[in-house]
mmCIF file of C-alpha atoms in Angstrom:
data_model
loop_
_atom_site.group_PDB
_atom_site.id
_atom_site.type_symbol
_atom_site.label_atom_id
_atom_site.label_comp_id
_atom_site.label_asym_id
_atom_site.label_seq_id
_atom_site.Cartn_x
_atom_site.Cartn_y
_atom_site.Cartn_z
ATOM 1 C CA MET A 1176 75.758 81.356 85.237
ATOM 2 C CA THR A 1177 79.230 80.817 83.797
ATOM 3 C CA ARG A 1178 81.255 84.017 83.451
ATOM 4 C CA PRO A 1179 82.838 84.904 80.117
ATOM 5 C CA GLN A 1180 86.304 83.396 79.758
ATOM 6 C CA VAL A 1181 87.670 86.636 78.342
ATOM 7 C CA TYR A 1182 87.484 88.372 81.735
ATOM 8 C CA ARG A 1183 89.208 85.503 83.541
ATOM 9 C CA ALA A 1184 91.974 85.447 80.932
ATOM 10 C CA ARG A 1185 92.383 89.213 81.164
ATOM 11 C CA GLY A 1186 92.740 89.058 84.962
ATOM 12 C CA SER A 1187 95.347 86.280 84.622
ATOM 13 C CA ARG A 1188 97.353 88.435 82.170
ATOM 14 C CA VAL A 1189 97.246 91.365 84.597
ATOM 15 C CA PHE A 1190 98.569 89.161 87.407
ATOM 16 C CA ARG A 1191 101.291 87.606 85.280
ATOM 17 C CA GLY A 1192 102.443 91.047 84.178
ATOM 18 C CA ALA A 1193 102.554 92.376 87.752
ATOM 19 C CA LEU A 1194 104.423 89.294 88.937
ATOM 20 C CA ALA A 1195 106.918 89.653 86.100
ATOM 21 C CA LEU A 1196 107.568 93.249 87.196
ATOM 22 C CA LEU A 1197 108.169 92.127 90.778
ATOM 23 C CA LEU A 1198 110.548 89.431 89.585
ATOM 24 C CA ALA A 1199 112.402 91.956 87.427
ATOM 25 C CA ALA A 1200 112.711 94.304 90.395
ATOM 26 C CA ALA A 1201 114.014 91.474 92.557
ATOM 27 C CA GLY A 1202 116.481 90.641 89.794
ATOM 28 C CA LEU A 1203 117.967 94.128 90.090
ATOM 29 C CA ALA A 1204 118.499 93.731 93.783
ATOM 30 C CA PRO A 1205 121.927 92.632 95.037
ATOM 31 C CA ALA A 1206 120.164 89.975 97.134
ATOM 32 C CA LEU A 1207 119.975 87.690 94.145
ATOM 33 C CA HIS A 1208 123.759 87.375 94.216
ATOM 34 C CA ALA A 1209 123.572 86.156 97.793
ATOM 35 C CA GLN A 1210 122.276 82.874 99.169
ATOM 36 C CA VAL A 1211 118.544 82.256 98.731
ATOM 37 C CA THR A 1212 116.652 80.603 101.603
ATOM 38 C CA PHE A 1213 114.106 77.886 100.684
ATOM 39 C CA ASN A 1214 111.274 76.867 102.983
ATOM 40 C CA GLY A 1215 108.638 74.221 102.402
ATOM 41 C CA ALA A 1216 105.675 72.753 104.290
ATOM 42 C CA ALA A 1217 103.106 69.988 103.956
ATOM 43 C CA ALA A 1218 99.800 69.999 105.835
ATOM 44 C CA LEU A 1219 96.618 68.023 106.305
ATOM 45 C CA SER A 1220 93.483 70.013 107.130
ATOM 46 C CA SER A 1221 89.909 68.979 107.865
ATOM 47 C CA GLN A 1222 88.522 71.652 105.488
ATOM 48 C CA LEU A 1223 89.658 74.494 103.232
ATOM 49 C CA VAL A 1224 88.310 77.852 104.461
ATOM 50 C CA ASP A 1225 88.940 81.274 102.899
ATOM 51 C CA ARG A 1226 88.048 84.301 105.084
ATOM 52 C CA GLY A 1227 85.266 82.392 106.791
ATOM 53 C CA GLN A 1228 83.935 80.867 103.603
ATOM 54 C CA ALA A 1229 84.116 77.095 103.173
ATOM 55 C CA MET A 1230 85.738 76.341 99.819
ATOM 56 C CA THR A 1231 85.455 72.562 100.069
ATOM 57 C CA PRO A 1232 83.145 70.065 101.822
ATOM 58 C CA ASP A 1233 84.092 68.902 105.301
ATOM 59 C CA THR A 1234 86.691 66.427 104.012
ATOM 60 C CA PRO A 1235 90.512 66.063 104.536
ATOM 61 C CA ILE A 1236 92.528 68.461 102.442
ATOM 62 C CA LEU A 1237 96.213 67.917 101.581
ATOM 63 C CA GLN A 1238 98.230 71.105 101.188
ATOM 64 C CA GLY A 1239 101.757 71.904 100.057
ATOM 65 C CA ALA A 1240 103.686 75.177 100.053
ATOM 66 C CA ALA A 1241 107.116 76.418 99.015
ATOM 67 C CA SER A 1242 108.766 79.824 99.408
ATOM 68 C CA TRP A 1243 112.039 81.482 98.467
ATOM 69 C CA THR A 1244 113.393 84.365 100.595
ATOM 70 C CA PHE A 1245 116.158 86.783 99.596
ATOM 71 C CA PRO A 1246 118.249 88.694 102.147
ATOM 72 C CA ALA A 1247 117.106 92.107 100.878
ATOM 73 C CA GLY A 1248 113.522 91.328 101.968
ATOM 74 C CA TRP A 1249 111.988 89.874 98.806
ATOM 75 C CA SER A 1250 110.132 86.559 98.940
ATOM 76 C CA LEU A 1251 108.198 84.429 96.443
ATOM 77 C CA GLY A 1252 105.788 81.635 97.334
ATOM 78 C CA LEU A 1253 103.565 78.979 95.769
ATOM 79 C CA SER A 1254 101.022 76.674 97.408
ATOM 80 C CA GLY A 1255 98.357 74.178 96.349
ATOM 81 C CA SER A 1256 95.545 72.155 97.887
ATOM 82 C CA THR A 1257 93.842 68.906 96.911
ATOM 83 C CA ARG A 1258 91.472 66.396 98.463
ATOM 84 C CA LEU A 1259 93.256 63.568 100.247
ATOM 85 C CA ARG A 1260 90.892 61.072 98.565
ATOM 86 C CA SER A 1261 91.629 62.380 95.070
ATOM 87 C CA PRO A 1262 95.158 63.847 95.136
ATOM 88 C CA GLY A 1263 95.414 64.122 91.376
ATOM 89 C CA ARG A 1264 92.988 67.042 91.182
ATOM 90 C CA LEU A 1265 94.149 70.490 92.318
ATOM 91 C CA LEU A 1266 91.385 72.354 94.213
ATOM 92 C CA ALA A 1267 93.179 75.650 94.947
ATOM 93 C CA ALA A 1268 96.407 77.359 94.047
ATOM 94 C CA LEU A 1269 98.088 80.506 95.446
ATOM 95 C CA ALA A 1270 101.005 82.492 94.117
ATOM 96 C CA GLN A 1271 102.590 85.261 96.233
ATOM 97 C CA ALA A 1272 105.271 87.920 95.896
ATOM 98 C CA SER A 1273 106.200 90.185 98.813
ATOM 99 C CA ARG A 1274 108.715 92.726 100.094
ATOM 100 C CA GLN A 1275 109.420 93.262 103.769
ATOM 101 C CA TRP A 1276 110.922 96.254 105.637
ATOM 102 C CA ALA A 1277 111.942 96.739 109.259
ATOM 103 C CA LEU A 1278 110.278 99.873 110.670
ATOM 104 C CA ALA A 1279 111.659 99.642 114.194
ATOM 105 C CA ASP A 1280 113.068 97.082 116.608
ATOM 106 C CA ASN A 1281 109.633 95.495 117.060
ATOM 107 C CA TRP A 1282 107.697 96.500 113.972
ATOM 108 C CA GLN A 1283 107.834 95.315 110.362
ATOM 109 C CA MET A 1284 105.869 96.218 107.281
ATOM 110 C CA GLN A 1285 105.188 93.982 104.283
ATOM 111 C CA ALA A 1286 103.799 94.644 100.805
ATOM 112 C CA ASN A 1287 102.069 91.650 99.226
ATOM 113 C CA LEU A 1288 100.711 90.598 95.870
ATOM 114 C CA PHE A 1289 98.568 87.429 95.821
ATOM 115 C CA TYR A 1290 96.819 85.453 93.124
ATOM 116 C CA TYR A 1291 94.145 82.919 94.198
ATOM 117 C CA ARG A 1292 92.665 80.366 91.835
ATOM 118 C CA TYR A 1293 90.019 77.794 92.743
ATOM 119 C CA GLN A 1294 88.701 74.798 90.789
ATOM 120 C CA GLY A 1295 85.227 73.364 90.945
ATOM 121 C CA SER A 1296 81.807 75.055 90.696
ATOM 122 C CA SER A 1297 81.080 78.578 89.533
ATOM 123 C CA ARG A 1298 80.722 79.423 93.241
ATOM 124 C CA SER A 1299 84.366 78.517 93.837
ATOM 125 C CA HIS A 1300 85.480 80.499 90.790
ATOM 126 C CA ALA A 1301 83.773 83.565 92.275
ATOM 127 C CA PHE A 1302 86.718 83.684 94.713
ATOM 128 C CA ASP A 1303 89.398 83.732 91.961
ATOM 129 C CA ARG A 1304 91.181 87.014 92.605
ATOM 130 C CA ALA A 1305 94.312 89.132 92.472
ATOM 131 C CA GLU A 1306 94.984 90.893 95.751
ATOM 132 C CA ALA A 1307 97.443 93.600 96.740
ATOM 133 C CA GLY A 1308 97.933 94.548 100.362
ATOM 134 C CA LEU A 1309 100.006 96.068 103.138
ATOM 135 C CA SER A 1310 100.468 94.526 106.568
ATOM 136 C CA TRP A 1311 102.173 95.597 109.764
ATOM 137 C CA SER A 1312 103.491 93.115 112.327
ATOM 138 C CA TYR A 1313 104.585 93.538 115.928
ATOM 139 C CA ARG A 1314 107.095 90.927 117.137
ATOM 140 C CA ASP A 1315 105.333 88.200 115.076
ATOM 141 C CA VAL A 1316 102.513 88.418 117.669
ATOM 142 C CA LEU A 1317 100.100 90.978 116.196
ATOM 143 C CA THR A 1318 99.511 91.498 112.485
ATOM 144 C CA LEU A 1319 97.245 94.141 110.894
ATOM 145 C CA GLY A 1320 96.518 94.162 107.146
ATOM 146 C CA LEU A 1321 94.642 96.091 104.462
ATOM 147 C CA SER A 1322 93.917 94.639 101.026
ATOM 148 C CA ALA A 1323 92.580 95.776 97.628
ATOM 149 C CA ILE A 1324 90.942 92.905 95.755
ATOM 150 C CA HIS A 1325 90.258 92.452 92.047
ATOM 151 C CA VAL A 1326 87.905 89.577 91.318
ATOM 152 C CA ILE A 1327 89.105 87.688 88.221
ATOM 153 C CA GLY A 1328 86.353 87.875 85.580
ATOM 154 C CA GLY A 1329 84.378 90.442 87.617
ATOM 155 C CA ARG A 1330 83.049 93.637 86.140
ATOM 156 C CA HIS A 1331 82.973 95.474 89.429
ATOM 157 C CA ARG A 1332 85.413 97.977 90.945
ATOM 158 C CA LEU A 1333 88.099 96.994 93.394
ATOM 159 C CA ARG A 1334 86.943 95.564 96.688
ATOM 160 C CA GLY A 1335 88.512 95.977 100.094
ATOM 161 C CA ALA A 1336 89.339 93.909 103.158
ATOM 162 C CA ALA A 1337 90.843 94.485 106.570
ATOM 163 C CA ASP A 1338 92.272 91.714 108.761
ATOM 164 C CA ALA A 1339 93.839 91.392 112.201
ATOM 165 C CA SER A 1340 95.466 88.324 113.711
ATOM 166 C CA LEU A 1341 97.041 87.540 117.088
ATOM 167 C CA GLN A 1342 99.310 84.701 118.174
ATOM 168 C CA TRP A 1343 100.012 84.934 121.893
ATOM 169 C CA PRO A 1344 102.519 82.490 123.498
ATOM 170 C CA LEU A 1345 101.116 80.585 126.502
ATOM 171 C CA THR A 1346 103.979 78.183 127.134
ATOM 172 C CA ARG A 1347 107.027 77.113 125.223
ATOM 173 C CA GLU A 1348 104.954 74.863 122.926
ATOM 174 C CA PHE A 1349 101.414 76.279 123.106
ATOM 175 C CA SER A 1350 100.032 79.540 121.740
ATOM 176 C CA LEU A 1351 96.636 81.131 121.522
ATOM 177 C CA SER A 1352 95.575 82.276 118.051
ATOM 178 C CA ALA A 1353 92.789 84.681 117.188
ATOM 179 C CA GLY A 1354 91.722 86.568 114.086
ATOM 180 C CA ALA A 1355 89.024 88.891 112.825
ATOM 181 C CA GLY A 1356 88.300 90.595 109.517
ATOM 182 C CA ILE A 1357 85.793 92.281 107.295
ATOM 183 C CA ALA A 1358 85.672 92.161 103.503
ATOM 184 C CA GLN A 1359 83.373 93.080 100.671
ATOM 185 C CA ALA A 1360 81.766 90.029 99.177
ATOM 186 C CA PRO A 1361 83.333 89.031 95.828
ATOM 187 C CA ILE A 1362 79.895 88.876 94.248
ATOM 188 C CA ALA A 1363 76.417 89.493 95.627
ATOM 189 C CA PRO A 1364 75.152 86.935 98.120
ATOM 190 C CA TYR A 1365 71.753 85.327 97.529
ATOM 191 C CA ASP A 1366 68.561 85.100 99.526
ATOM 192 C CA SER A 1367 66.215 82.160 98.930
ATOM 193 C CA TYR A 1368 62.507 82.386 98.363
ATOM 194 C CA GLY A 1369 60.416 80.257 100.709
ATOM 195 C CA TYR A 1370 58.537 78.504 97.912
ATOM 196 C CA ASP A 1371 61.714 77.219 96.374
ATOM 197 C CA ARG A 1372 62.966 75.207 99.342
ATOM 198 C CA PRO A 1373 63.460 71.578 98.297
ATOM 199 C CA GLY A 1374 61.353 68.752 99.545
ATOM 200 C CA PRO A 1375 62.680 65.463 100.961
ATOM 201 C CA SER A 1376 63.565 64.183 97.471
ATOM 202 C CA GLU A 1377 64.110 67.411 95.605
ATOM 203 C CA TYR A 1378 67.167 69.539 94.755
ATOM 204 C CA ALA A 1379 67.178 73.299 95.341
ATOM 205 C CA ARG A 1380 66.220 75.233 92.189
ATOM 206 C CA ALA A 1381 68.516 78.010 91.030
ATOM 207 C CA GLY A 1382 65.553 80.202 90.145
ATOM 208 C CA GLY A 1383 64.637 80.510 93.808
ATOM 209 C CA TYR A 1384 67.401 82.926 94.676
ATOM 210 C CA ARG A 1385 67.550 86.692 94.407
ATOM 211 C CA GLN A 1386 70.668 88.816 94.470
ATOM 212 C CA ARG A 1387 71.421 91.225 97.297
ATOM 213 C CA PRO A 1388 73.439 94.415 96.891
ATOM 214 C CA ALA A 1389 76.982 93.599 95.665
ATOM 215 C CA ALA A 1390 78.729 95.890 98.147
ATOM 216 C CA GLU A 1391 77.615 93.979 101.264
ATOM 217 C CA PHE A 1392 80.364 93.358 103.744
ATOM 218 C CA ARG A 1393 81.011 89.959 105.330
ATOM 219 C CA ARG A 1394 82.586 89.460 108.738
ATOM 220 C CA TYR A 1395 84.646 86.481 109.845
ATOM 221 C CA GLY A 1396 87.197 85.367 112.390
ATOM 222 C CA HIS A 1397 88.594 82.461 114.386
ATOM 223 C CA LEU A 1398 89.782 81.403 117.849
ATOM 224 C CA GLY A 1399 92.235 78.614 118.217
ATOM 225 C CA LEU A 1400 95.070 76.844 120.000
ATOM 226 C CA ILE A 1401 98.467 76.021 118.449
ATOM 227 C CA TRP A 1402 100.937 73.364 119.519
ATOM 228 C CA SER A 1403 104.373 73.414 117.897
ATOM 229 C CA ARG A 1404 107.574 71.483 118.430
ATOM 230 C CA GLY A 1405 110.489 71.610 116.021
ATOM 231 C CA ALA A 1406 109.171 71.166 112.480
ATOM 232 C CA TRP A 1407 105.731 69.977 113.636
ATOM 233 C CA ARG A 1408 102.675 72.164 114.225
ATOM 234 C CA VAL A 1409 99.074 71.316 115.167
ATOM 235 C CA GLU A 1410 96.353 73.968 115.152
ATOM 236 C CA ALA A 1411 92.658 73.717 116.103
ATOM 237 C CA GLN A 1412 90.500 76.676 115.071
ATOM 238 C CA ARG A 1413 86.941 77.586 115.913
ATOM 239 C CA ILE A 1414 85.631 79.305 112.759
ATOM 240 C CA LEU A 1415 83.470 82.385 113.314
ATOM 241 C CA ALA A 1416 81.526 83.813 110.372
ATOM 242 C CA ASP A 1417 78.480 85.959 109.839
ATOM 243 C CA PRO A 1418 75.770 83.393 108.828
ATOM 244 C CA ARG A 1419 74.297 85.909 106.353
ATOM 245 C CA THR A 1420 77.415 85.618 104.241
ATOM 246 C CA ARG A 1421 77.115 81.879 103.707
ATOM 247 C CA TRP A 1422 75.801 80.825 100.337
ATOM 248 C CA GLN A 1423 72.468 79.024 100.782
ATOM 249 C CA SER A 1424 72.610 77.627 97.254
ATOM 250 C CA ASP A 1425 75.545 75.310 98.280
ATOM 251 C CA ALA A 1426 75.880 72.912 101.193
ATOM 252 C CA LEU A 1427 79.426 74.146 101.933
ATOM 253 C CA ASP A 1428 78.945 75.933 105.226
ATOM 254 C CA ALA A 1429 82.230 76.181 107.137
ATOM 255 C CA SER A 1430 82.591 73.490 109.773
ATOM 256 C CA PRO A 1431 82.599 74.906 113.305
ATOM 257 C CA TRP A 1432 86.099 73.519 113.811
ATOM 258 C CA VAL A 1433 89.075 73.167 111.467
ATOM 259 C CA LEU A 1434 92.020 70.994 112.472
ATOM 260 C CA THR A 1435 95.390 71.287 110.718
ATOM 261 C CA VAL A 1436 98.554 69.226 111.152
ATOM 262 C CA SER A 1437 101.657 70.465 109.300
ATOM 263 C CA ARG A 1438 105.375 69.794 109.031
ATOM 264 C CA SER A 1439 107.937 72.258 107.698
ATOM 265 C CA PHE A 1440 111.175 71.330 105.952
#
């Protein structure tokens, strides 16, 4: 069922207002009078996955990202994703504003504000959200984060998520990557009735699904290996996700492996 457009528009206005406040605060900082650092990256991935959920079929995804960093710790970023076979259609977009502080020689803290927007089916739009969070990093090796999530167009209260990631150097060019997290589902998952399973020449019927409690948590994670040299980076990830969190009404289960090749500039 399509959600009312008024809620999606209201969520977008909230995000734009919050982002405007962050930009205004950054404008008051002396850092804006200093040199701004620009970073960009382009990547090709085998699939787009969001916290263990497959957001696209198992098909090559072209991604681009840009960020601006100010000496006082502020940073702004934008990124977008599209299918390699149809590059004119944007599948996903992300806007980010953040502020970073040094807590000690080895520890840093960062406050983040994200806005995620997906194109496609109503299932994809269920992951449109504004997200505020705090994260703590140790030597760029271990990162722990907590997030409060507002689903754009949703009528429910804020949802939460907790994430942990590890990138452990093995050699000069290779690193081990691992991650785990738990989050409240953006909307209730669905169970299918046995009588509604499609036959060899039938499509699944929407009436054959029943909603589970909206507060159910979903668990996810990954294990992978990273190779990096200069501006190039190659990462292979084994996706781990609770199978109960996958939407049976769509054939978009996350592929067991996701391969990404990227170049920064």
